[in-house]
Amino acid sequence: MSPLEGLLVVDLSQFLSGPSCALRLADLGARVIKVERTGSGDICRSLYLTDTDVGGDSTLFHAINRSKESLDLDLKNPEDVEALRRLLLQADVLIQNFRPGVIERLGLGWDAVHALNPRLVYAGVSGYGEDGPWVGLPGQDLLAQSLSGVTWLNGDAKDGPVPLGLSVADMLAGHVLTEGILAALVRRGITGKGALVQTSLLEALIDLQFELLTTYLNDGNRLPQRAQFRNANAYLSAPYGLYPTRDGYLALAMMPLDQLTQHLPLPQLREYGGNDAFTKRDEIKRLIAKTLAQQNTAHWLERLRPADVWCAEVLDWPSLLQEDAFRRLDMLQTVRRADGVSVKTTRGPLRIDGRRALAGRAAPLIGEHSAALRAEFKLFPEPAPTP
């Protein structure tokens, strides 16, 4: 039995942050009903990362919405809003990521829904919180990264701000919201009452930086300085970074410099000591880079790993997918839709009782399950009384 089997989640969210949270809950066994706009559906269906679609929907939509059922509703139609209320009466969790104020205007804010179903866990993710001067700004990943300070940690010092090459704010906010929902469900098991769970893209990115921000706040507010050469962490000393070899790249993690000195044919490293790994970081990294470039990656791994030097080959996706270590994790699956569309995608990252969730159902067509859901949950309007 999956941990969340028997729980009903209503997913009103679009794009990435809210739907990724609903996906995590589905992987844990919850039944997720995705409410989409009649006709056009989730905007993410046409948000393309490449010029490839699968069955008329973006690969991004497929990745983030597998295992869900689709109920199409027009929330400008009072009858459809009433149908949603009927569904929420029977739900355990509601997820929404409307801009602040929008869901209240629909009559579906926390106060209204809590009065309707006091046991429901009501979860919302915004861009920058529910009030304040940024509340009206678009809750978009790159914008949130830019406002959060995280872009000043990436790239070399000469590069200026560099964003992470992933929708990291959306994904992290989804994970944080999942954590809050699970905690609220545990509390509901004790008290019988639901809860309001809230986070934002900005809060998720601040939390991502908690280690470095704590250092900054307790270090006289001195800003970290990115390395000029092969930067990988603005606070860490040489040799931390990625270095080109003759046929690829090698990652070197944190370690005492004298440990590396014993195993590289680089006698100049012996001249450095004390705090030099910080104060002469770029100088030392350039020396290391020049040496590593003279041999293949495999040569350095065979030499450094037996000596407990923390290092790794830098893999691209084709190389990773061929690795036995990756295959053993069994992280890939193929999901299918009723119209014959199949999608290769990933699986959930958790294993419970030694098992990883396996979803056979692909992301749904718009309103694919509407008729069945309306019948199952009695979402039709009450018939008018007979005169």
GROMACS .gro file of N, CA, C and O in nm, residues 233-279:
model
  188
  233ASN      N    1   3.204   2.723  -0.584
  233ASN     CA    2   3.139   2.766  -0.462
  233ASN      C    3   3.211   2.891  -0.413
  233ASN      O    4   3.332   2.888  -0.391
  234ALA      N    5   3.137   2.999  -0.399
  234ALA     CA    6   3.199   3.128  -0.370
  234ALA      C    7   3.275   3.129  -0.238
  234ALA      O    8   3.366   3.210  -0.219
  235TYR      N    9   3.241   3.039  -0.146
  235TYR     CA   10   3.304   3.038  -0.015
  235TYR      C   11   3.418   2.937  -0.002
  235TYR      O   12   3.493   2.942   0.095
  236LEU      N   13   3.427   2.841  -0.094
  236LEU     CA   14   3.522   2.732  -0.073
  236LEU      C   15   3.656   2.759  -0.142
  236LEU      O   16   3.662   2.819  -0.248
  237SER      N   17   3.760   2.708  -0.079
  237SER     CA   18   3.897   2.734  -0.125
  237SER      C   19   3.938   2.635  -0.234
  237SER      O   20   3.865   2.541  -0.266
  238ALA      N   21   4.056   2.659  -0.288
  238ALA     CA   22   4.115   2.563  -0.383
  238ALA      C   23   4.135   2.429  -0.311
  238ALA      O   24   4.161   2.427  -0.190
  239PRO      N   25   4.111   2.316  -0.381
  239PRO     CA   26   4.097   2.302  -0.526
  239PRO      C   27   3.953   2.294  -0.577
  239PRO      O   28   3.931   2.257  -0.691
  240TYR      N   29   3.854   2.326  -0.496
  240TYR     CA   30   3.714   2.300  -0.526
  240TYR      C   31   3.676   2.356  -0.663
  240TYR      O   32   3.681   2.476  -0.687
  241GLY      N   33   3.636   2.266  -0.757
  241GLY     CA   34   3.596   2.313  -0.888
  241GLY      C   35   3.597   2.203  -0.992
  241GLY      O   36   3.625   2.086  -0.962
  242LEU      N   37   3.564   2.239  -1.116
  242LEU     CA   38   3.565   2.149  -1.231
  242LEU      C   39   3.681   2.187  -1.322
  242LEU      O   40   3.697   2.305  -1.356
  243TYR      N   41   3.759   2.085  -1.363
  243TYR     CA   42   3.881   2.112  -1.439
  243TYR      C   43   3.880   2.031  -1.569
  243TYR      O   44   3.844   1.912  -1.569
  244PRO      N   45   3.923   2.092  -1.680
  244PRO     CA   46   3.933   2.016  -1.805
  244PRO      C   47   4.050   1.917  -1.799
  244PRO      O   48   4.157   1.949  -1.747
  245THR      N   49   4.025   1.798  -1.850
  245THR     CA   50   4.132   1.700  -1.869
  245THR      C   51   4.156   1.688  -2.020
  245THR      O   52   4.098   1.763  -2.098
  246ARG      N   53   4.239   1.594  -2.060
  246ARG     CA   54   4.268   1.580  -2.201
  246ARG      C   55   4.146   1.536  -2.282
  246ARG      O   56   4.134   1.565  -2.400
  247ASP      N   57   4.051   1.464  -2.216
  247ASP     CA   58   3.935   1.414  -2.291
  247ASP      C   59   3.802   1.445  -2.225
  247ASP      O   60   3.698   1.392  -2.264
  248GLY      N   61   3.800   1.530  -2.124
  248GLY     CA   62   3.674   1.561  -2.057
  248GLY      C   63   3.694   1.658  -1.943
  248GLY      O   64   3.773   1.754  -1.954
  249TYR      N   65   3.626   1.632  -1.831
  249TYR     CA   66   3.636   1.719  -1.713
  249TYR      C   67   3.642   1.634  -1.587
  249TYR      O   68   3.583   1.526  -1.581
  250LEU      N   69   3.710   1.686  -1.487
  250LEU     CA   70   3.723   1.621  -1.357
  250LEU      C   71   3.679   1.718  -1.249
  250LEU      O   72   3.719   1.835  -1.248
  251ALA      N   73   3.594   1.671  -1.157
  251ALA     CA   74   3.552   1.750  -1.042
  251ALA      C   75   3.640   1.716  -0.923
  251ALA      O   76   3.664   1.599  -0.893
  252LEU      N   77   3.690   1.819  -0.856
  252LEU     CA   78   3.764   1.803  -0.731
  252LEU      C   79   3.684   1.871  -0.620
  252LEU      O   80   3.649   1.989  -0.632
  253ALA      N   81   3.654   1.798  -0.514
  253ALA     CA   82   3.576   1.852  -0.404
  253ALA      C   83   3.669   1.908  -0.296
  253ALA      O   84   3.790   1.918  -0.314
  254MET      N   85   3.608   1.946  -0.183
  254MET     CA   86   3.688   2.005  -0.076
  254MET      C   87   3.781   1.903  -0.015
  254MET      O   88   3.744   1.787   0.004
  255MET      N   89   3.902   1.947   0.013
  255MET     CA   90   4.004   1.862   0.076
  255MET      C   91   4.121   1.950   0.117
  255MET      O   92   4.142   2.058   0.058
  256PRO      N   93   4.199   1.908   0.216
  256PRO     CA   94   4.321   1.983   0.248
  256PRO      C   95   4.414   1.984   0.128
  256PRO      O   96   4.432   1.882   0.061
  257LEU      N   97   4.473   2.097   0.100
  257LEU     CA   98   4.557   2.110  -0.018
  257LEU      C   99   4.677   2.017  -0.013
  257LEU      O  100   4.719   1.961  -0.115
  258ASP      N  101   4.730   1.993   0.107
  258ASP     CA  102   4.848   1.905   0.116
  258ASP      C  103   4.813   1.760   0.081
  258ASP      O  104   4.899   1.683   0.038
  259GLN      N  105   4.685   1.722   0.100
  259GLN     CA  106   4.644   1.587   0.060
  259GLN      C  107   4.654   1.571  -0.092
  259GLN      O  108   4.703   1.470  -0.143
  260LEU      N  109   4.608   1.671  -0.165
  260LEU     CA  110   4.615   1.666  -0.311
  260LEU      C  111   4.760   1.675  -0.358
  260LEU      O  112   4.799   1.608  -0.455
  261THR      N  113   4.839   1.752  -0.287
  261THR     CA  114   4.980   1.770  -0.324
  261THR      C  115   5.055   1.637  -0.328
  261THR      O  116   5.143   1.616  -0.411
  262GLN      N  117   5.018   1.546  -0.238
  262GLN     CA  118   5.087   1.416  -0.231
  262GLN      C  119   5.061   1.329  -0.354
  262GLN      O  120   5.138   1.237  -0.381
  263HIS      N  121   4.955   1.359  -0.431
  263HIS     CA  122   4.914   1.266  -0.535
  263HIS      C  123   4.908   1.327  -0.675
  263HIS      O  124   4.874   1.259  -0.771
  264LEU      N  125   4.943   1.454  -0.687
  264LEU     CA  126   4.955   1.516  -0.819
  264LEU      C  127   5.103   1.541  -0.849
  264LEU      O  128   5.178   1.581  -0.760
  265PRO      N  129   5.144   1.521  -0.974
  265PRO     CA  130   5.283   1.553  -1.012
  265PRO      C  131   5.299   1.704  -1.028
  265PRO      O  132   5.321   1.757  -1.138
  266LEU      N  133   5.287   1.772  -0.915
  266LEU     CA  134   5.286   1.918  -0.918
  266LEU      C  135   5.362   1.970  -0.797
  266LEU      O  136   5.306   2.014  -0.697
  267PRO      N  137   5.496   1.965  -0.799
  267PRO     CA  138   5.575   2.003  -0.683
  267PRO      C  139   5.554   2.147  -0.639
  267PRO      O  140   5.575   2.180  -0.521
  268GLN      N  141   5.507   2.234  -0.730
  268GLN     CA  142   5.486   2.374  -0.692
  268GLN      C  143   5.382   2.389  -0.581
  268GLN      O  144   5.384   2.488  -0.506
  269LEU      N  145   5.291   2.290  -0.569
  269LEU     CA  146   5.187   2.301  -0.466
  269LEU      C  147   5.246   2.299  -0.325
  269LEU      O  148   5.184   2.350  -0.231
  270ARG      N  149   5.363   2.241  -0.312
  270ARG     CA  150   5.424   2.234  -0.178
  270ARG      C  151   5.462   2.371  -0.126
  270ARG      O  152   5.489   2.389  -0.006
  271GLU      N  153   5.468   2.468  -0.213
  271GLU     CA  154   5.506   2.604  -0.172
  271GLU      C  155   5.390   2.677  -0.103
  271GLU      O  156   5.411   2.784  -0.045
  272TYR      N  157   5.272   2.620  -0.111
  272TYR     CA  158   5.155   2.687  -0.053
  272TYR      C  159   5.118   2.623   0.080
  272TYR      O  160   5.123   2.500   0.096
  273GLY      N  161   5.078   2.705   0.174
  273GLY     CA  162   5.039   2.655   0.305
  273GLY      C  163   4.954   2.756   0.376
  273GLY      O  164   4.920   2.863   0.321
  274GLY      N  165   4.921   2.728   0.501
  274GLY     CA  166   4.841   2.821   0.580
  274GLY      C  167   4.708   2.850   0.514
  274GLY      O  168   4.634   2.759   0.478
  275ASN      N  169   4.681   2.979   0.494
  275ASN     CA  170   4.554   3.023   0.438
  275ASN      C  171   4.561   3.044   0.287
  275ASN      O  172   4.469   3.102   0.228
  276ASP      N  173   4.668   2.996   0.223
  276ASP     CA  174   4.687   3.022   0.080
  276ASP      C  175   4.575   2.963  -0.006
  276ASP      O  176   4.544   3.017  -0.112
  277ALA      N  177   4.516   2.852   0.039
  277ALA     CA  178   4.411   2.791  -0.041
  277ALA      C  179   4.294   2.887  -0.061
  277ALA      O  180   4.220   2.876  -0.160
  278PHE      N  181   4.276   2.983   0.032
  278PHE     CA  182   4.176   3.088   0.015
  278PHE      C  183   4.234   3.211  -0.053
  278PHE      O  184   4.180   3.259  -0.153
  279THR      N  185   4.342   3.263   0.002
  279THR     CA  186   4.393   3.392  -0.046
  279THR      C  187   4.458   3.383  -0.185
  279THR      O  188   4.463   3.482  -0.257
   0.00000   0.00000   0.00000
